[in-house]
């Protein structure tokens, strides 16, 4: 019988022939299958079935021809040579995409259903005939799918906090997918678990986290997919710890706290964790305090709940809120709830990354007192999606809530004996059993860029954001209503720029509408993509700089786009106002005023 390595060394088949087998399955259903036989697939079949076929006297080759496993041999799903060839196709495809990414409008101009209309209703029964199926699929990615994606890696994508990509981040994902292991326990893949332990400590040190959150300081960390999971896992840990103290029947008394700027994921996590909707305290923030959570208001809320017989459970503070990247004052917030048994979690999904730079360490001053801290290296630390690091001060609280002890299959005697106590079984730190080998990617990023490399990356974006902010401030039509934080600039057209009437009225509704139109106009150009937030009743445009391909020239061009579109939108607004005045004066003859329905007609009206 040939060995596997001998088969792998066989030259590519110079010929093949079809073999059709017909029969009846289960005595009823008729079937007919055709295989394309090559010397190599036949040899593999002999290898696979050699030990079962000679008993009835037939030759291994005969048996191979009718063996039920044959179809998978025609197109082996895992084949090293083919992987090499196909891998090159994909790598070239991605590299070409990055080379030409700037040619795509950042946001696609497509209507719902555009793709479904172009694809068949059912999956193909067989691979693409003739041509290489993967090459054909990649052509579809280019021609059908790419025209309908929002290009998150575009250097002109400023809308959301970035999902930063890097060569090693992407290739780390490929490596993880290629090894395709499932390290749910230490024994299920010892090196994967140990790498996660090492790399989360590395990252924690790089971010200047307190020692008490690191493995080396008695805490510990894991890599999850998202911040929402981090919130849910820590909330469940806090809940179970508290219920063990006060009795499970009091779950309805548990109260959680956050600000009106906290990411909505926390509300979802609270619902999943069984917190009553009425016990979700969203404490209002104000423009005066930079939209940060007030320790005084928190203290008052906690005391009021206690006085009413409820049980304060959990605070979700944020370092870098989604609307404006506001930073909640951790030290003061921890002091406000000290002695009340409240678990303090810090959601630093975006801005945690900035703490690689010592000059931003102040953002997490007081973190020594928090119970848990999470950040997404996939947002601003070059680790392609997905990757959320969660550190906890007392891992045992997490494992007490999420650990399982009934997994008979996982408890094979040898792993029980060898593992003993003290190893990390990451299945007990998360919701699901199965998990990805994310540590590999993060380790590659840290190894290949180094902490200094990451600092340079973050600082470059902060510098570009400062330059954008300066440009906004230099144009009298605009204002920066909240201070820039990190690399996020929130800005808007001033009320005065919107017209005298608006300035006089001091009413936000019309300026808000004007700014909404400005954002739509900017995004419709395809040359820049930004987003918006409403904070303290005012509508702001968000320019979040953080993509790996963004350079200063893209930021300058984006500002030019904003200025151009502002001119158009303001002219249209002024025109509408003049028309309103005119209409009021000519109340007797309103039909004399040409109808204006939308921006497009306003535009043509202006140009007519
Ligand atoms: N928290 C903050 C501050 C965020 O900005 C975001 C998303 O941008 C999230 C949480 C949600 O992150 P994830 O999608 O990882 O759950």
Coordinates of C-alpha atoms and ligand atoms in Angstrom, one line a residue:
X1 CA 0.0 0.0 0.0
X2 CA 1.4 3.5 -0.8
X3 CA 2.2 5.8 2.1
X4 CA 0.5 9.2 2.4
X5 CA 3.7 11.0 1.7
X6 CA 4.3 8.9 -1.4
X7 CA 0.9 9.9 -2.6
X8 CA 1.5 13.6 -1.9
X9 CA 4.6 13.4 -4.0
X10 CA 2.7 12.0 -7.0
X11 CA 2.8 14.3 -10.0
X12 CA -0.5 16.0 -10.9
X13 CA -2.7 13.6 -12.8
X14 CA -2.0 13.6 -16.5
X15 CA -5.3 11.8 -17.2
X16 CA -8.5 11.0 -15.4
X17 CA -11.5 8.9 -16.2
X18 CA -15.1 9.0 -15.0
X19 CA -16.5 6.1 -13.0
X20 CA -20.3 5.8 -12.4
X21 CA -21.8 3.6 -9.7
X22 CA -25.5 3.0 -9.6
X23 CA -27.5 1.2 -7.0
X24 CA -30.2 1.2 -4.4
X25 CA -29.7 2.8 -1.0
X26 CA -31.6 1.4 2.0
X27 CA -33.2 -1.1 -0.4
X28 CA -35.5 1.7 -1.8
X29 CA -33.9 5.0 -3.0
X30 CA -32.0 4.7 -6.3
X31 CA -28.7 6.5 -6.7
X32 CA -26.2 7.1 -9.3
X33 CA -22.8 8.7 -8.6
X34 CA -20.0 9.6 -10.9
X35 CA -16.4 10.1 -9.8
X36 CA -13.5 11.5 -11.7
X37 CA -10.7 9.1 -11.0
X38 CA -7.1 10.1 -11.1
X39 CA -4.1 8.0 -10.1
X40 CA -3.8 10.0 -7.0
X41 CA -7.5 9.7 -5.8
X42 CA -7.4 6.0 -6.5
X43 CA -4.3 5.6 -4.5
X44 CA -5.8 7.6 -1.6
X45 CA -8.9 5.4 -1.7
X46 CA -6.7 2.3 -1.5
X47 CA -4.9 3.8 1.4
X48 CA -8.1 4.7 3.2
X49 CA -9.8 1.4 2.8
X50 CA -7.0 -1.0 2.5
X51 CA -7.7 -2.6 5.9
X52 CA -11.4 -3.4 5.1
X53 CA -11.4 -4.6 1.6
X54 CA -9.5 -7.8 1.2
X55 CA -11.6 -9.9 3.4
X56 CA -14.0 -10.8 0.6
X57 CA -11.3 -11.4 -1.8
X58 CA -11.7 -8.3 -3.9
X59 CA -8.7 -6.2 -4.6
X60 CA -8.1 -2.9 -2.8
X61 CA -8.6 -1.0 -6.1
X62 CA -12.0 -2.7 -6.6
X63 CA -13.0 -1.7 -3.1
X64 CA -11.7 1.8 -3.5
X65 CA -13.9 2.3 -6.6
X66 CA -17.1 1.5 -4.7
X67 CA -16.2 2.8 -1.3
X68 CA -18.7 5.3 0.0
X69 CA -16.0 7.9 1.0
X70 CA -14.9 8.2 -2.7
X71 CA -16.6 11.5 -3.6
X72 CA -14.6 13.5 -1.1
X73 CA -11.5 12.3 -2.8
X74 CA -12.3 13.8 -6.1
X75 CA -12.1 17.3 -4.6
X76 CA -10.3 16.9 -1.2
X77 CA -11.4 19.8 1.0
X78 CA -8.0 20.0 2.6
X79 CA -5.1 19.6 0.3
X80 CA -1.8 21.2 0.9
X81 CA -0.9 21.9 -2.7
X82 CA -4.3 23.2 -3.6
X83 CA -4.3 25.3 -0.5
X84 CA -1.0 26.9 -1.6
X85 CA -2.5 27.7 -5.0
X86 CA -5.8 29.0 -3.7
X87 CA -4.2 30.9 -0.9
X88 CA -2.2 32.8 -3.4
X89 CA -5.3 33.7 -5.3
X90 CA -6.9 35.0 -2.2
X91 CA -3.8 36.9 -1.0
X92 CA -3.4 38.5 -4.4
X93 CA -7.1 39.4 -4.4
X94 CA -6.9 41.2 -1.0
X95 CA -3.6 42.9 -1.9
X96 CA -5.2 44.2 -5.1
X97 CA -8.2 45.4 -3.1
X98 CA -6.1 47.4 -0.8
X99 CA -4.1 48.9 -3.7
X100 CA -7.3 50.2 -5.3
X101 CA -9.5 50.7 -2.3
X102 CA -9.4 54.5 -2.7
X103 CA -11.2 54.2 -6.0
X104 CA -14.4 52.9 -4.4
X105 CA -17.0 55.3 -3.0
X106 CA -16.7 54.6 0.7
X107 CA -20.4 53.9 1.1
X108 CA -22.1 51.9 -1.7
X109 CA -25.1 53.4 -3.6
X110 CA -27.2 50.4 -3.6
X111 CA -30.9 49.7 -2.7
X112 CA -32.0 46.8 -0.4
X113 CA -32.3 43.6 -2.3
X114 CA -29.7 44.5 -4.9
X115 CA -27.5 41.5 -4.3
X116 CA -30.2 38.9 -3.7
X117 CA -31.6 39.7 -7.1
X118 CA -28.3 38.8 -8.7
X119 CA -27.7 35.5 -7.0
X120 CA -29.5 32.2 -7.5
X121 CA -32.1 31.0 -5.0
X122 CA -30.3 27.9 -4.1
X123 CA -26.8 26.8 -3.5
X124 CA -25.1 25.1 -6.5
X125 CA -25.4 21.3 -6.5
X126 CA -21.9 21.0 -7.9
X127 CA -18.8 23.2 -8.1
X128 CA -18.4 25.6 -10.9
X129 CA -17.9 23.6 -14.1
X130 CA -14.8 23.9 -16.1
X131 CA -13.2 26.8 -14.5
X132 CA -11.7 26.9 -11.0
X133 CA -14.6 27.4 -8.6
X134 CA -12.6 29.6 -6.3
X135 CA -11.5 31.9 -9.1
X136 CA -15.0 32.1 -10.3
X137 CA -16.3 33.0 -6.8
X138 CA -13.6 35.6 -6.4
X139 CA -14.8 37.2 -9.6
X140 CA -18.2 37.4 -8.1
X141 CA -16.8 39.0 -5.0
X142 CA -15.2 41.6 -7.2
X143 CA -18.1 42.2 -9.5
X144 CA -21.2 41.6 -7.3
X145 CA -20.2 41.9 -3.7
X146 CA -17.5 44.7 -3.5
X147 CA -19.8 47.2 -5.2
X148 CA -22.2 46.7 -2.3
X149 CA -19.9 46.8 0.7
X150 CA -19.1 49.8 2.8
X151 CA -15.4 50.0 2.6
X152 CA -14.4 49.9 6.3
X153 CA -10.7 49.9 5.4
X154 CA -11.0 52.9 3.1
X155 CA -8.8 55.8 4.2
X156 CA -11.9 58.0 3.9
X157 CA -14.0 56.0 6.3
X158 CA -14.4 58.3 9.3
X159 CA -17.9 57.2 10.4
X160 CA -17.5 54.7 13.2
X161 CA -14.7 53.8 15.4
X162 CA -12.4 52.0 13.0
X163 CA -11.9 48.3 12.7
X164 CA -8.2 48.6 12.1
X165 CA -6.5 46.1 9.9
X166 CA -2.9 45.1 9.4
X167 CA -1.0 42.6 7.4
X168 CA -0.2 40.5 10.5
X169 CA -3.7 41.0 11.9
X170 CA -5.2 39.5 8.7
X171 CA -2.6 36.8 8.3
X172 CA -3.0 36.0 12.0
X173 CA -6.6 35.4 11.3
X174 CA -5.5 33.2 8.4
X175 CA -3.2 31.3 10.7
X176 CA -5.9 30.8 13.2
X177 CA -8.3 29.6 10.6
X178 CA -5.7 27.3 9.1
X179 CA -4.8 25.6 12.4
X180 CA -8.5 25.7 13.3
X181 CA -8.2 24.5 16.8
X182 CA -10.7 24.9 19.6
X183 CA -8.9 25.7 22.8
X184 CA -11.9 25.5 25.2
X185 CA -9.8 23.9 27.9
X186 CA -6.1 23.9 28.6
X187 CA -6.0 20.3 27.6
X188 CA -7.8 21.0 24.4
X189 CA -4.8 23.0 23.2
X190 CA -2.3 23.8 25.9
X191 CA -0.2 26.2 23.8
X192 CA -3.3 28.2 22.8
X193 CA -4.4 28.7 26.3
X194 CA -0.9 29.6 27.6
X195 CA -0.4 32.0 24.7
X196 CA -3.6 33.8 25.7
X197 CA -2.5 34.0 29.3
X198 CA 0.9 35.5 28.2
X199 CA -0.4 37.8 25.5
X200 CA -3.2 39.3 27.7
X201 CA -0.6 40.1 30.3
X202 CA 1.6 41.6 27.6
X203 CA -1.3 43.8 26.4
X204 CA -2.3 44.7 30.0
X205 CA 1.2 45.9 30.7
X206 CA 1.4 47.8 27.4
X207 CA -1.9 49.6 28.3
X208 CA -0.5 50.5 31.8
X209 CA -3.4 48.5 33.4
X210 CA -3.1 48.0 37.2
X211 CA -1.1 44.9 38.2
X212 CA -4.2 43.6 40.1
X213 CA -5.9 42.9 36.7
X214 CA -3.1 40.9 35.3
X215 CA -2.4 37.2 35.8
X216 CA 0.9 38.2 37.3
X217 CA -0.9 40.3 39.9
X218 CA -3.6 37.7 40.9
X219 CA -6.2 38.8 38.3
X220 CA -6.4 37.5 34.7
X221 CA -7.8 38.0 31.2
X222 CA -9.4 36.4 28.3
X223 CA -9.9 37.2 24.6
X224 CA -13.6 37.4 23.6
X225 CA -15.2 38.6 20.4
X226 CA -16.9 41.7 21.5
X227 CA -17.4 44.3 24.3
X228 CA -21.0 43.2 24.7
X229 CA -19.8 39.7 25.7
X230 CA -17.4 41.3 28.2
X231 CA -20.2 43.3 29.7
X232 CA -22.5 40.2 29.9
X233 CA -19.9 37.9 31.4
X234 CA -18.9 40.3 34.1
X235 CA -22.5 41.3 34.9
X236 CA -23.4 37.6 35.3
X237 CA -20.3 37.1 37.5
X238 CA -21.4 40.1 39.7
X239 CA -25.0 38.9 39.8
X240 CA -24.2 35.4 40.9
X241 CA -21.7 36.7 43.5
X242 CA -24.4 39.0 44.9
X243 CA -27.2 36.5 44.8
X244 CA -25.0 34.0 46.7
X245 CA -24.9 36.7 49.4
X246 CA -28.5 37.8 49.5
X247 CA -30.5 34.9 48.1
X248 CA -31.5 34.1 44.5
X249 CA -35.1 35.2 45.1
X250 CA -33.9 38.8 45.3
X251 CA -32.8 39.0 41.6
X252 CA -35.6 41.5 41.0
X253 CA -34.0 43.9 43.5
X254 CA -30.7 44.1 41.6
X255 CA -29.9 47.5 40.1
X256 CA -27.3 48.4 37.5
X257 CA -25.9 51.9 36.7
X258 CA -24.5 53.7 33.7
X259 CA -24.8 57.0 32.0
X260 CA -27.0 58.1 29.1
X261 CA -23.8 57.9 26.9
X262 CA -23.1 54.3 27.7
X263 CA -23.2 52.0 24.7
X264 CA -26.6 50.3 24.2
X265 CA -24.9 46.9 24.5
X266 CA -25.0 47.3 28.2
X267 CA -28.8 47.5 28.2
X268 CA -28.8 44.3 26.2
X269 CA -26.4 42.6 28.6
X270 CA -28.6 43.7 31.5
X271 CA -31.7 42.3 29.9
X272 CA -30.0 39.0 29.2
X273 CA -28.7 38.8 32.7
X274 CA -32.2 39.1 34.1
X275 CA -32.0 42.7 35.5
X276 CA -35.5 44.2 35.6
X277 CA -36.0 46.9 33.0
X278 CA -37.0 49.3 35.7
X279 CA -33.7 48.7 37.5
X280 CA -31.6 49.9 34.7
X281 CA -30.4 53.4 35.8
X282 CA -29.2 55.6 33.0
X283 CA -27.9 58.7 34.7
X284 CA -28.2 61.9 32.6
X285 CA -25.0 63.7 31.6
X286 CA -24.6 67.3 30.5
X287 CA -22.6 69.4 28.0
X288 CA -21.1 71.3 30.9
X289 CA -19.5 68.1 32.3
X290 CA -18.4 67.0 28.9
X291 CA -21.0 64.2 28.9
X292 CA -19.2 62.3 31.6
X293 CA -20.9 60.4 34.4
X294 CA -21.2 62.5 37.5
X295 CA -20.0 60.7 40.7
X296 CA -22.4 62.9 42.7
X297 CA -25.4 61.8 40.7
X298 CA -24.2 58.2 40.9
X299 CA -23.9 58.3 44.6
X300 CA -27.3 59.8 44.9
X301 CA -28.8 57.1 42.7
X302 CA -27.2 54.3 44.7
X303 CA -28.3 55.7 48.0
X304 CA -31.9 56.2 46.8
X305 CA -32.0 52.6 45.6
X306 CA -30.7 51.3 48.9
X307 CA -33.1 53.4 50.8
X308 CA -35.9 51.8 48.8
X309 CA -34.7 48.3 49.6
X310 CA -33.1 47.6 46.3
X311 CA -29.6 46.2 45.8
X312 CA -27.0 48.2 43.8
X313 CA -25.1 45.6 41.8
X314 CA -23.0 46.9 38.8
X315 CA -21.6 50.1 37.3
X316 CA -20.6 50.2 33.7
X317 CA -18.3 53.2 33.4
X318 CA -16.9 54.2 29.9
X319 CA -13.5 55.4 28.8
X320 CA -14.2 56.8 25.4
X321 CA -18.0 56.9 24.9
X322 CA -19.4 56.1 21.5
X323 CA -21.0 59.5 20.8
X324 CA -18.1 61.8 21.9
X325 CA -15.4 59.6 23.4
X326 CA -16.0 61.1 26.8
X327 CA -14.0 59.7 29.7
X328 CA -15.9 58.8 32.9
X329 CA -13.8 59.7 36.0
X330 CA -12.9 56.2 37.3
X331 CA -11.3 57.2 40.5
X332 CA -14.2 59.3 41.7
X333 CA -16.9 56.9 40.4
X334 CA -15.2 54.0 42.3
X335 CA -15.1 56.2 45.4
X336 CA -18.8 57.0 45.0
X337 CA -19.8 53.4 45.1
X338 CA -17.2 52.2 47.6
X339 CA -18.7 50.2 50.5
X340 CA -21.9 49.5 48.5
X341 CA -20.7 46.2 47.0
X342 CA -21.0 47.4 43.5
X343 CA -18.9 45.7 40.7
X344 CA -17.3 48.4 38.6
X345 CA -16.7 47.5 35.0
X346 CA -14.9 49.7 32.6
X347 CA -15.9 49.6 28.9
X348 CA -12.9 51.1 27.1
X349 CA -13.8 49.4 23.8
X350 CA -12.3 52.2 21.7
X351 CA -10.2 54.4 23.8
X352 CA -8.5 51.7 25.9
X353 CA -6.0 51.4 23.0
X354 CA -4.8 55.0 23.5
X355 CA -3.4 53.9 26.9
X356 CA -0.5 52.4 25.1
X357 CA 0.7 56.0 25.1
X358 CA 1.9 57.1 28.5
X359 CA 0.4 60.5 27.8
X360 CA -3.1 59.0 27.8
X361 CA -2.7 56.9 30.9
X362 CA -4.6 59.6 32.8
X363 CA -7.7 58.4 31.1
X364 CA -7.7 55.3 33.3
X365 CA -6.5 56.9 36.5
X366 CA -8.1 55.2 39.4
X367 CA -8.5 51.9 37.5
X368 CA -6.7 50.2 40.5
X369 CA -10.2 50.0 42.2
X370 CA -12.2 48.6 39.3
X371 CA -13.3 44.9 39.1
X372 CA -13.0 44.5 35.4
X373 CA -11.8 46.3 32.2
X374 CA -12.4 45.6 28.6
X375 CA -11.1 47.0 25.3
X376 CA -11.2 46.0 21.7
X377 CA -7.8 45.6 20.1
X378 CA -9.7 45.2 16.8
X379 CA -10.8 48.8 17.0
X380 CA -7.5 50.6 17.2
X381 CA -4.7 48.2 17.8
X382 CA -4.3 46.6 14.4
X383 CA -5.8 43.2 15.4
X384 CA -8.3 42.5 12.7
X385 CA -11.8 41.6 13.8
X386 CA -12.7 40.1 16.2
X387 CA -10.8 40.6 19.5
X388 CA -12.0 42.0 22.8
X389 CA -9.7 41.7 25.8
X390 CA -11.4 41.4 29.2
X391 CA -9.4 41.6 32.4
X392 CA -10.9 40.8 35.8
X393 CA -9.5 41.3 39.3
X394 CA -11.0 38.1 40.6
X395 CA -11.2 35.4 37.9
X396 CA -12.9 33.1 40.4
X397 CA -16.0 35.2 40.3
X398 CA -16.2 34.8 36.6
X399 CA -15.5 31.0 36.6
X400 CA -18.0 30.5 39.5
X401 CA -20.7 32.0 37.3
X402 CA -19.7 30.6 33.9
X403 CA -17.9 27.5 34.8
X404 CA -19.4 24.1 34.2
X405 CA -18.5 20.8 35.8
X406 CA -20.7 18.3 34.0
X407 CA -18.8 18.1 30.8
X408 CA -18.1 14.3 30.9
X409 CA -16.6 14.2 27.4
X410 CA -14.1 16.9 28.2
X411 CA -13.0 15.1 31.4
X412 CA -10.9 12.4 29.9
X413 CA -8.8 10.8 32.6
X414 CA -5.4 11.7 31.2
X415 CA -6.3 15.4 30.9
X416 CA -7.7 15.4 34.4
X417 CA -4.5 13.8 35.7
X418 CA -2.2 16.0 33.7
X419 CA -3.9 19.3 34.1
X420 CA -4.5 19.1 37.8
X421 CA -5.3 22.4 39.5
X422 CA -4.2 25.8 38.5
X423 CA -4.6 25.6 34.7
X424 CA -6.9 28.0 32.9
X425 CA -9.9 26.5 31.2
X426 CA -11.2 29.4 29.1
X427 CA -14.6 27.8 28.5
X428 CA -15.3 28.9 32.1
X429 CA -14.6 32.5 31.3
X430 CA -17.1 33.0 28.5
X431 CA -20.6 32.1 27.3
X432 CA -20.0 29.4 24.8
X433 CA -17.9 26.3 24.9
X434 CA -16.1 26.6 21.6
X435 CA -13.7 29.5 21.0
X436 CA -11.3 30.8 18.5
X437 CA -7.5 30.9 18.9
X438 CA -7.5 34.8 19.0
X439 CA -4.3 34.9 21.0
X440 CA -2.3 34.0 18.0
X441 CA -3.3 37.1 16.1
X442 CA -2.8 39.4 19.0
X443 CA 0.6 37.9 19.7
X444 CA 1.6 38.4 16.1
X445 CA 0.5 42.0 16.1
X446 CA 2.4 42.7 19.4
X447 CA 5.5 40.9 18.1
X448 CA 5.6 42.4 14.7
X449 CA 4.7 46.0 15.6
X450 CA 6.0 46.2 19.2
X451 CA 4.5 48.5 21.7
X452 CA 6.3 51.4 20.2
X453 CA 4.8 50.7 16.8
X454 CA 1.3 50.7 18.3
X455 CA 2.1 54.0 20.0
X456 CA 3.2 55.5 16.7
X457 CA 0.0 54.3 15.1
X458 CA -2.3 55.8 17.7
X459 CA -0.3 59.1 17.9
X460 CA -0.5 59.5 14.1
X461 CA -4.3 59.4 14.2
X462 CA -4.5 61.7 17.2
X463 CA -2.3 64.2 15.3
X464 CA -4.5 64.0 12.2
X465 CA -7.6 64.5 14.4
X466 CA -6.0 67.6 16.0
X467 CA -5.3 68.9 12.5
X468 CA -8.9 68.3 11.4
X469 CA -10.1 70.0 14.6
X470 CA -7.9 73.1 13.8
X471 CA -9.4 73.2 10.3
X472 CA -12.9 73.1 11.7
X473 CA -12.2 75.9 14.2
X474 CA -10.6 78.0 11.5
X475 CA -13.9 78.2 9.5
X476 CA -16.3 80.6 11.3
X477 CA -19.4 78.7 10.0
X478 CA -18.5 75.7 12.2
X479 CA -18.1 74.9 15.9
X480 CA -16.6 72.1 17.9
X481 CA -19.2 71.8 20.6
X482 CA -17.5 69.2 22.7
X483 CA -13.7 69.0 23.2
X484 CA -11.9 66.5 20.9
X485 CA -11.0 63.3 22.7
X486 CA -8.4 61.0 21.3
X487 CA -8.9 60.9 17.5
X488 CA -12.6 61.7 17.4
X489 CA -13.8 65.2 16.4
X490 CA -17.4 66.2 16.9
X491 CA -18.4 69.3 15.0
X492 CA -21.3 71.1 13.5
X493 CA -22.5 74.1 11.6
X494 CA -23.2 76.9 14.0
X495 CA -26.8 78.1 14.4
X496 CA -25.8 81.5 13.2
X497 CA -24.5 80.1 10.0
X498 CA -27.9 78.6 9.4
X499 CA -29.5 82.0 9.2
X500 CA -30.5 84.9 11.4
X501 CA -33.8 83.5 12.3
X502 CA -32.3 80.3 13.7
X503 CA -29.7 82.3 15.7
X504 CA -32.5 84.5 17.0
X505 CA -34.8 81.6 18.0
X506 CA -32.0 79.7 19.8
X507 CA -33.9 76.6 18.9
X508 CA -31.8 73.5 18.1
X509 CA -34.4 71.8 15.8
X510 CA -33.5 73.7 12.7
X511 CA -29.7 73.7 13.1
X512 CA -30.0 70.0 13.8
X513 CA -31.8 69.5 10.6
X514 CA -29.3 71.5 8.7
X515 CA -26.4 69.5 10.1
X516 CA -28.3 66.3 9.3
X517 CA -28.5 67.5 5.7
X518 CA -24.9 68.3 5.7
X519 CA -23.9 64.8 6.8
X520 CA -26.2 63.3 4.1
X521 CA -24.6 65.5 1.5
X522 CA -21.0 64.7 2.6
X523 CA -21.7 60.9 2.6
X524 CA -23.5 61.1 -0.8
X525 CA -20.3 62.3 -2.4
X526 CA -18.6 58.9 -1.7
X527 CA -15.4 60.8 -1.0
X528 CA -15.8 60.8 2.8
X529 CA -18.0 58.9 5.2
X530 CA -18.8 60.3 8.6
X531 CA -21.5 59.6 11.2
X532 CA -23.5 61.6 13.7
X533 CA -24.6 61.7 17.3
X534 CA -27.2 63.7 19.2
X535 CA -25.8 64.8 22.6
X536 CA -27.5 67.2 24.9
X537 CA -30.1 67.7 22.3
X538 CA -27.7 68.9 19.6
X539 CA -26.8 67.0 16.5
X540 CA -23.1 66.7 15.8
X541 CA -21.1 65.2 12.9
X542 CA -18.5 62.6 14.0
X543 CA -15.2 62.4 12.3
X544 CA -13.4 59.4 13.8
X545 CA -9.9 59.0 12.5
X546 CA -8.3 55.6 13.0
X547 CA -8.0 53.6 9.8
X548 CA -4.7 52.0 8.9
X549 CA -4.6 53.5 5.4
X550 CA -5.7 57.0 6.4
X551 CA -3.1 59.7 5.8
X552 CA -3.1 63.4 6.4
X553 CA -4.1 64.1 2.8
X554 CA -7.3 62.1 3.2
X555 CA -8.2 64.1 6.3
X556 CA -7.6 67.4 4.4
X557 CA -9.7 66.2 1.5
X558 CA -12.5 65.1 3.8
X559 CA -12.5 68.6 5.3
X560 CA -12.7 70.1 1.8
X561 CA -15.7 67.9 1.1
X562 CA -17.4 69.1 4.3
X563 CA -16.7 72.7 3.4
X564 CA -18.0 72.3 -0.2
X565 CA -21.2 70.6 0.9
X566 CA -21.7 73.1 3.7
X567 CA -21.7 75.9 1.1
X568 CA -24.4 74.0 -0.9
X569 CA -26.5 73.2 2.1
X570 CA -26.3 76.6 3.6
X571 CA -27.2 78.3 0.3
X572 CA -30.2 76.0 0.0
X573 CA -31.2 76.8 3.6
X574 CA -30.8 80.6 3.0
X575 CA -32.9 80.2 -0.1
X576 CA -35.6 78.4 1.8
X577 CA -35.6 81.1 4.4
X578 CA -35.9 83.9 1.9
X579 CA -38.7 82.0 0.2
X580 CA -40.5 81.6 3.6
X581 CA -40.3 85.4 4.1
X582 CA -41.5 86.0 0.6
X583 CA -44.4 83.6 1.1
X584 CA -45.4 85.3 4.3
X585 CA -45.4 88.6 2.5
X586 CA -47.4 87.3 -0.4
X587 CA -49.9 85.4 1.6
X588 CA -52.5 86.2 -0.9
X589 CA -50.6 84.6 -3.8
X590 CA -48.7 81.6 -2.4
X591 CA -48.9 79.8 -5.7
X592 CA -46.5 82.4 -7.1
X593 CA -43.7 80.7 -5.1
X594 CA -42.2 77.7 -7.0
X595 CA -42.7 74.5 -5.1
X596 CA -39.6 73.2 -3.3
X597 CA -39.8 69.6 -2.1
X598 CA -36.3 68.4 -1.4
X599 CA -32.6 69.2 -1.6
X600 CA -32.4 68.2 -5.2
X601 CA -35.0 70.7 -6.3
X602 CA -33.6 73.3 -4.1
X603 CA -30.3 72.8 -5.7
X604 CA -31.6 73.1 -9.2
X605 CA -33.6 76.1 -8.1
X606 CA -30.4 77.7 -6.9
X607 CA -28.7 77.0 -10.1
X608 CA -31.5 78.1 -12.3
Ligands
LIG1 N1 -18.6 50.2 23.9 C1 -18.3 51.2 23.2 C2 -17.8 52.5 23.9 C3 -18.3 51.2 21.8 O1 -17.9 52.3 21.1 C4 -18.8 50.1 21.2 C5 -18.8 50.0 19.7 O2 -18.3 50.8 19.0 C6 -19.2 49.0 21.9 C7 -19.1 49.1 23.3 C8 -19.7 47.7 21.3 O3 -18.6 47.0 20.9 P1 -18.8 45.5 20.5 O4 -19.4 45.5 19.1 O5 -17.4 44.9 20.5 O6 -19.8 44.8 21.4

